[in-house]
Amino acid sequence: MAQARTAVVCFGEALIDFLGGPAEPGAPRCFLAQPGGAPANVAVGVARLGGRARFVGMLATDLFGDALLEALRAHGVDVAQVRRTADAPTALAFVSLDAGGERSFSFYRPPAADLLFRAQDFDEAAFADAAVFHVCSNSLTEPAIAGATLHGMARAAAAGALVSLDLNLRPALWPRGADPRPVLWRALALARLVKLSREELAFLATASDEDATIARLLGEAAEAVVVTDGPAPVRWWTRARAGTAPTCPVDAVDTTAAGDGFVAGLLWRLTARGIGPGDLAAAFEDDAVRADLLRHAAAAGALATTRHGAFAAMPDADAVRALTGTAR
């Protein structure tokens, strides 16, 4: 009997965010270590909302790798497909916040353990019950890890999973002088669901207009493209329709994991509704279904900005329902 496809499988990096506190006159600046990494954040977000989440990636055998593994487990994420290595340390990101909670990053990567995952490190069990296979572009920054990521996306699609890509572009992680676009487009061509920020859409558009870029995305595998812009309305497109959806006003203190919270909320609702590859466009073109999907995504993303950190900022389902005014 075929295994039920209910798991959201998140592949890529897990790292430690060092969140900077306010500088006190005459005192050294302090940083608080928090577990994070975009796909790991999404896995935690889905689990916190009550969904089935699995993280697949390479963790170091250092103290930070141990901490990440325990944090994922503590939040209910399946870590059976996590691999470990002593050949590189855990990636670090130092995060600085401005007065409005907007963040900037300083990365210490490479070398890093997450970059050492290879195609042969995937196990068939990682895909057997996958409803969604989700990735970000931070596992595309070097040829070997990009190859593993593209392999995982293709393998997940062949297994019947909905392939999801949040670009989550961090230019500082790419080799100096390199143009990320060619490899980004290779990954975008494999994704059924594409999530971008306004800035990322502009980056992809380059000399062309944004409509042409959306058309190119939808001319590949994508059934739906979603673009977020902080508190501004969410924009969405399918091949047949396009529109906007409202966000949820909150008092933001830390936007570090806002996009990851949004994606977690969206993937949680997609799997709860049993929406898979081939169904996504119709779901977005149904006004009631789309409103439900994007309402929960926007609420989860907004709530993630009301607390510091990444794993720690992911809301639970009760908080999302309270903000959206929806019943259990």
CSV table of C-alpha atoms in Angstrom, one decimal:
chain,number,residue,atom,x,y,z
A,1,MET,CA,0.0,0.0,0.0
A,2,ALA,CA,1.3,3.5,-0.9
A,3,GLN,CA,2.3,5.7,2.0
A,4,ALA,CA,0.2,8.7,2.6
A,5,ARG,CA,1.8,11.9,1.3
A,6,THR,CA,1.5,14.3,4.2
A,7,ALA,CA,5.1,15.4,5.1
A,8,VAL,CA,6.7,18.7,4.2
A,9,VAL,CA,10.3,17.9,3.5
A,10,CYS,CA,12.7,20.9,3.8
A,11,PHE,CA,16.2,20.6,2.4
A,12,GLY,CA,19.2,22.8,2.8
A,13,GLU,CA,21.0,24.8,5.4
A,14,ALA,CA,20.7,25.0,9.2
A,15,LEU,CA,22.9,27.5,10.9
A,16,ILE,CA,23.3,29.6,14.0
A,17,ASP,CA,22.0,33.2,13.9
A,18,PHE,CA,23.9,35.4,16.4
A,19,LEU,CA,21.3,38.1,17.1
A,20,GLY,CA,22.9,41.4,18.0
A,21,GLY,CA,21.5,43.3,21.0
A,22,PRO,CA,21.7,47.1,21.4
A,23,ALA,CA,25.1,48.5,21.9
A,24,GLU,CA,25.6,50.0,25.4
A,25,PRO,CA,28.1,52.9,25.7
A,26,GLY,CA,31.4,51.7,26.9
A,27,ALA,CA,30.5,48.0,26.8
A,28,PRO,CA,31.2,45.3,24.1
A,29,ARG,CA,28.3,44.4,21.9
A,30,CYS,CA,26.5,41.1,22.9
A,31,PHE,CA,25.1,38.5,20.5
A,32,LEU,CA,22.6,35.8,21.4
A,33,ALA,CA,22.9,32.5,19.6
A,34,GLN,CA,19.7,31.3,18.0
A,35,PRO,CA,19.1,28.2,15.7
A,36,GLY,CA,18.1,29.1,12.2
A,37,GLY,CA,18.6,28.7,8.5
A,38,ALA,CA,15.7,29.2,6.0
A,39,PRO,CA,14.7,25.6,5.2
A,40,ALA,CA,15.2,24.6,8.8
A,41,ASN,CA,13.0,27.6,9.9
A,42,VAL,CA,10.2,26.4,7.5
A,43,ALA,CA,10.4,22.9,8.9
A,44,VAL,CA,10.1,24.2,12.5
A,45,GLY,CA,7.3,26.5,11.3
A,46,VAL,CA,5.3,23.7,9.8
A,47,ALA,CA,5.8,21.5,12.9
A,48,ARG,CA,4.8,24.3,15.2
A,49,LEU,CA,1.5,24.7,13.2
A,50,GLY,CA,0.7,21.0,13.6
A,51,GLY,CA,2.0,19.7,10.3
A,52,ARG,CA,4.4,16.9,9.6
A,53,ALA,CA,7.8,18.3,8.9
A,54,ARG,CA,11.1,16.7,8.0
A,55,PHE,CA,14.5,18.4,7.7
A,56,VAL,CA,17.1,16.9,5.3
A,57,GLY,CA,20.6,18.3,5.3
A,58,MET,CA,24.2,18.0,6.6
A,59,LEU,CA,25.0,19.2,10.1
A,60,ALA,CA,28.4,19.5,11.7
A,61,THR,CA,29.5,17.4,14.6
A,62,ASP,CA,30.5,20.5,16.5
A,63,LEU,CA,28.6,22.0,19.4
A,64,PHE,CA,26.5,24.1,17.1
A,65,GLY,CA,25.5,21.1,15.0
A,66,ASP,CA,24.5,19.3,18.2
A,67,ALA,CA,22.4,22.3,19.2
A,68,LEU,CA,20.7,22.5,15.9
A,69,LEU,CA,19.8,18.8,15.9
A,70,GLU,CA,18.4,19.0,19.4
A,71,ALA,CA,16.4,22.2,18.6
A,72,LEU,CA,14.9,20.6,15.5
A,73,ARG,CA,13.9,17.5,17.5
A,74,ALA,CA,12.5,19.7,20.4
A,75,HIS,CA,10.2,21.4,17.9
A,76,GLY,CA,8.9,18.1,16.5
A,77,VAL,CA,10.8,18.0,13.3
A,78,ASP,CA,11.7,14.6,11.8
A,79,VAL,CA,15.5,14.5,11.7
A,80,ALA,CA,16.0,10.8,10.6
A,81,GLN,CA,17.4,12.0,7.3
A,82,VAL,CA,19.9,14.5,8.8
A,83,ARG,CA,23.5,13.6,8.0
A,84,ARG,CA,26.5,14.6,10.1
A,85,THR,CA,30.1,15.5,9.2
A,86,ALA,CA,33.3,16.5,11.0
A,87,ASP,CA,34.8,17.9,7.8
A,88,ALA,CA,33.4,21.5,8.2
A,89,PRO,CA,31.9,23.6,11.0
A,90,THR,CA,28.4,25.0,11.3
A,91,ALA,CA,27.7,28.1,9.3
A,92,LEU,CA,27.2,31.3,11.4
A,93,ALA,CA,25.2,34.4,10.6
A,94,PHE,CA,25.5,37.6,12.7
A,95,VAL,CA,22.2,39.5,12.5
A,96,SER,CA,21.9,43.2,13.1
A,97,LEU,CA,18.5,44.9,13.5
A,98,ASP,CA,17.5,48.5,12.9
A,99,ALA,CA,14.9,50.4,14.9
A,100,GLY,CA,12.1,49.0,12.8
A,101,GLY,CA,13.2,45.4,13.2
A,102,GLU,CA,14.7,45.1,9.6
A,103,ARG,CA,17.7,42.9,9.6
A,104,SER,CA,21.1,42.7,7.9
A,105,PHE,CA,23.4,39.8,7.9
A,106,SER,CA,27.1,39.0,8.1
A,107,PHE,CA,27.8,35.4,7.2
A,108,TYR,CA,30.6,33.0,8.1
A,109,ARG,CA,30.2,30.4,5.3
A,110,PRO,CA,32.0,28.7,3.5
A,111,PRO,CA,33.4,26.5,4.8
A,112,ALA,CA,30.3,25.0,6.3
A,113,ALA,CA,28.8,21.5,6.9
A,114,ASP,CA,25.6,22.2,5.0
A,115,LEU,CA,27.6,22.7,1.8
A,116,LEU,CA,28.9,19.1,2.0
A,117,PHE,CA,25.6,17.3,1.4
A,118,ARG,CA,25.7,15.3,-1.8
A,119,ALA,CA,23.1,13.6,-4.1
A,120,GLN,CA,24.0,10.2,-2.7
A,121,ASP,CA,23.2,11.4,0.8
A,122,PHE,CA,19.5,11.4,0.0
A,123,ASP,CA,17.6,8.3,1.1
A,124,GLU,CA,14.5,7.0,-0.6
A,125,ALA,CA,12.6,7.3,2.7
A,126,ALA,CA,13.0,11.0,2.5
A,127,PHE,CA,10.6,11.1,-0.5
A,128,ALA,CA,8.3,8.2,0.1
A,129,ASP,CA,5.7,10.3,2.1
A,130,ALA,CA,6.6,13.7,0.9
A,131,ALA,CA,3.7,16.0,0.0
A,132,VAL,CA,6.0,18.9,-0.5
A,133,PHE,CA,9.8,19.2,-1.1
A,134,HIS,CA,10.9,22.7,-0.2
A,135,VAL,CA,14.3,24.4,-0.9
A,136,CYS,CA,15.9,27.8,-0.9
A,137,SER,CA,18.7,29.3,-3.0
A,138,ASN,CA,21.3,29.2,-0.2
A,139,SER,CA,21.9,25.5,-1.2
A,140,LEU,CA,22.8,26.7,-4.7
A,141,THR,CA,25.8,28.8,-4.0
A,142,GLU,CA,28.5,26.2,-4.9
A,143,PRO,CA,28.4,23.7,-7.8
A,144,ALA,CA,28.4,20.5,-5.7
A,145,ILE,CA,25.6,21.5,-3.3
A,146,ALA,CA,23.7,23.0,-6.2
A,147,GLY,CA,23.9,19.7,-8.0
A,148,ALA,CA,22.6,17.9,-4.9
A,149,THR,CA,19.7,20.4,-4.6
A,150,LEU,CA,18.7,20.1,-8.2
A,151,HIS,CA,18.9,16.3,-7.9
A,152,GLY,CA,16.6,16.4,-4.8
A,153,MET,CA,14.1,18.6,-6.6
A,154,ALA,CA,14.0,16.4,-9.6
A,155,ARG,CA,13.8,13.3,-7.5
A,156,ALA,CA,11.0,14.7,-5.4
A,157,ALA,CA,9.0,15.7,-8.5
A,158,ALA,CA,9.3,12.2,-9.9
A,159,ALA,CA,8.1,10.8,-6.6
A,160,GLY,CA,4.9,12.9,-6.8
A,161,ALA,CA,5.8,15.7,-4.3
A,162,LEU,CA,5.0,19.4,-4.9
A,163,VAL,CA,8.3,21.1,-5.3
A,164,SER,CA,8.5,24.5,-3.6
A,165,LEU,CA,11.2,27.2,-3.9
A,166,ASP,CA,11.6,30.3,-1.8
A,167,LEU,CA,14.4,32.2,-3.5
A,168,ASN,CA,15.6,33.7,-0.2
A,169,LEU,CA,18.5,35.3,-2.0
A,170,ARG,CA,21.6,36.3,0.1
A,171,PRO,CA,24.1,37.8,-2.4
A,172,ALA,CA,26.9,37.8,0.2
A,173,LEU,CA,26.9,33.9,0.2
A,174,TRP,CA,27.8,33.7,-3.5
A,175,PRO,CA,31.3,33.9,-4.8
A,176,ARG,CA,32.5,37.5,-5.4
A,177,GLY,CA,31.8,38.6,-9.0
A,178,ALA,CA,29.6,35.6,-9.8
A,179,ASP,CA,26.1,36.0,-11.4
A,180,PRO,CA,23.7,33.7,-9.5
A,181,ARG,CA,21.0,34.0,-12.1
A,182,PRO,CA,21.9,31.0,-14.4
A,183,VAL,CA,21.8,28.5,-11.5
A,184,LEU,CA,18.8,30.2,-9.9
A,185,TRP,CA,16.9,29.8,-13.1
A,186,ARG,CA,17.8,26.1,-13.3
A,187,ALA,CA,16.2,25.6,-9.9
A,188,LEU,CA,13.2,27.9,-10.6
A,189,ALA,CA,12.5,25.8,-13.7
A,190,LEU,CA,11.9,22.8,-11.4
A,191,ALA,CA,9.6,24.4,-8.9
A,192,ARG,CA,5.7,24.2,-9.0
A,193,LEU,CA,5.4,26.9,-6.3
A,194,VAL,CA,7.7,29.9,-6.4
A,195,LYS,CA,7.9,32.4,-3.6
A,196,LEU,CA,9.9,35.7,-4.1
A,197,SER,CA,10.3,39.0,-2.3
A,198,ARG,CA,9.7,42.2,-4.2
A,199,GLU,CA,13.5,42.7,-4.3
A,200,GLU,CA,14.1,39.2,-5.6
A,201,LEU,CA,11.6,39.7,-8.4
A,202,ALA,CA,13.4,42.9,-9.4
A,203,PHE,CA,16.8,41.0,-9.3
A,204,LEU,CA,15.5,38.3,-11.6
A,205,ALA,CA,13.9,40.8,-14.0
A,206,THR,CA,17.2,42.7,-14.8
A,207,ALA,CA,16.7,44.4,-18.1
A,208,SER,CA,13.3,42.8,-18.8
A,209,ASP,CA,10.1,43.9,-17.1
A,210,GLU,CA,8.6,42.0,-14.2
A,211,ASP,CA,5.6,40.8,-16.2
A,212,ALA,CA,8.0,39.1,-18.6
A,213,THR,CA,9.8,37.5,-15.6
A,214,ILE,CA,6.5,36.2,-14.2
A,215,ALA,CA,5.6,34.8,-17.6
A,216,ARG,CA,9.0,33.1,-17.8
A,217,LEU,CA,8.4,31.5,-14.4
A,218,LEU,CA,5.0,30.3,-15.4
A,219,GLY,CA,6.3,29.0,-18.7
A,220,GLU,CA,8.4,26.5,-16.7
A,221,ALA,CA,7.0,24.0,-14.1
A,222,ALA,CA,5.5,26.8,-11.9
A,223,GLU,CA,1.8,26.7,-11.3
A,224,ALA,CA,1.7,29.6,-8.9
A,225,VAL,CA,4.1,32.5,-8.1
A,226,VAL,CA,3.8,34.5,-4.9
A,227,VAL,CA,5.6,37.7,-4.2
A,228,THR,CA,5.8,39.3,-0.7
A,229,ASP,CA,6.7,42.9,0.2
A,230,GLY,CA,6.8,43.2,3.9
A,231,PRO,CA,3.5,44.7,5.1
A,232,ALA,CA,2.3,45.6,1.6
A,233,PRO,CA,-0.2,43.3,-0.1
A,234,VAL,CA,0.9,39.9,-1.3
A,235,ARG,CA,0.9,39.5,-5.1
A,236,TRP,CA,0.1,36.2,-6.8
A,237,TRP,CA,0.0,34.8,-10.3
A,238,THR,CA,-1.1,31.7,-12.2
A,239,ARG,CA,-1.1,31.2,-15.9
A,240,ALA,CA,-4.8,32.3,-16.0
A,241,ARG,CA,-5.2,34.8,-13.2
A,242,ALA,CA,-3.4,37.3,-11.0
A,243,GLY,CA,-4.2,39.4,-8.0
A,244,THR,CA,-3.3,40.6,-4.5
A,245,ALA,CA,-4.1,39.5,-1.0
A,246,PRO,CA,-3.9,41.5,2.3
A,247,THR,CA,-1.3,41.0,5.0
A,248,CYS,CA,-1.8,41.2,8.8
A,249,PRO,CA,-0.7,44.4,10.6
A,250,VAL,CA,1.5,43.7,13.6
A,251,ASP,CA,4.1,45.5,15.6
A,252,ALA,CA,7.3,44.0,14.2
A,253,VAL,CA,10.4,43.7,16.3
A,254,ASP,CA,12.5,41.3,14.2
A,255,THR,CA,11.9,40.4,10.6
A,256,THR,CA,14.6,37.7,10.4
A,257,ALA,CA,12.3,34.8,9.7
A,258,ALA,CA,9.2,36.6,8.3
A,259,GLY,CA,9.5,35.0,4.9
A,260,ASP,CA,10.1,31.5,6.4
A,261,GLY,CA,7.0,31.9,8.6
A,262,PHE,CA,4.9,32.9,5.5
A,263,VAL,CA,6.1,29.8,3.6
A,264,ALA,CA,5.5,27.5,6.6
A,265,GLY,CA,1.9,28.8,6.9
A,266,LEU,CA,1.3,28.4,3.1
A,267,LEU,CA,2.8,24.8,3.0
A,268,TRP,CA,0.9,23.9,6.1
A,269,ARG,CA,-2.4,24.9,4.6
A,270,LEU,CA,-1.6,23.3,1.2
A,271,THR,CA,-0.9,19.9,2.8
A,272,ALA,CA,-3.9,20.2,5.2
A,273,ARG,CA,-6.1,20.6,2.1
A,274,GLY,CA,-4.3,17.9,0.2
A,275,ILE,CA,-3.3,20.2,-2.6
A,276,GLY,CA,-0.4,18.7,-4.7
A,277,PRO,CA,1.3,19.1,-8.0
A,278,GLY,CA,-1.3,19.6,-10.7
A,279,ASP,CA,-3.8,21.1,-8.2
A,280,LEU,CA,-2.0,24.2,-7.3
A,281,ALA,CA,-3.1,26.5,-10.1
A,282,ALA,CA,-6.8,25.5,-9.5
A,283,ALA,CA,-6.4,26.2,-5.8
A,284,PHE,CA,-5.1,29.7,-6.4
A,285,GLU,CA,-7.8,30.4,-9.0
A,286,ASP,CA,-10.5,29.4,-6.5
A,287,ASP,CA,-11.2,32.6,-4.5
A,288,ALA,CA,-12.2,30.9,-1.3
A,289,VAL,CA,-9.3,28.4,-1.3
A,290,ARG,CA,-6.7,31.1,-2.2
A,291,ALA,CA,-8.0,33.4,0.5
A,292,ASP,CA,-7.6,30.6,3.0
A,293,LEU,CA,-4.1,29.7,1.9
A,294,LEU,CA,-2.8,33.3,1.8
A,295,ARG,CA,-4.6,34.4,5.0
A,296,HIS,CA,-2.8,31.7,7.0
A,297,ALA,CA,0.5,32.3,5.3
A,298,ALA,CA,0.3,36.1,5.9
A,299,ALA,CA,-0.6,35.6,9.5
A,300,ALA,CA,2.2,33.1,10.2
A,301,GLY,CA,4.7,35.5,8.5
A,302,ALA,CA,3.4,38.5,10.4
A,303,LEU,CA,3.5,36.7,13.8
A,304,ALA,CA,7.1,35.6,13.1
A,305,THR,CA,8.1,39.3,13.2
A,306,THR,CA,6.7,39.8,16.7
A,307,ARG,CA,9.4,37.7,18.4
A,308,HIS,CA,13.1,37.7,18.2
A,309,GLY,CA,15.0,34.8,16.6
A,310,ALA,CA,14.0,32.2,13.9
A,311,PHE,CA,12.9,28.9,15.4
A,312,ALA,CA,11.7,30.7,18.5
A,313,ALA,CA,9.6,33.1,16.4
A,314,MET,CA,7.6,30.5,14.6
A,315,PRO,CA,3.9,30.8,15.7
A,316,ASP,CA,1.6,27.9,16.6
A,317,ALA,CA,-1.8,27.2,15.0
A,318,ASP,CA,-3.7,28.8,17.9
A,319,ALA,CA,-1.9,32.1,17.4
A,320,VAL,CA,-2.5,32.1,13.6
A,321,ARG,CA,-6.2,31.3,14.1
A,322,ALA,CA,-6.5,34.1,16.6
A,323,LEU,CA,-4.9,36.6,14.2
A,324,THR,CA,-7.0,35.5,11.3
A,325,GLY,CA,-10.2,35.1,13.2
A,326,THR,CA,-10.7,31.5,11.9
A,327,ALA,CA,-12.1,28.5,13.8
A,328,ARG,CA,-10.2,25.4,14.7
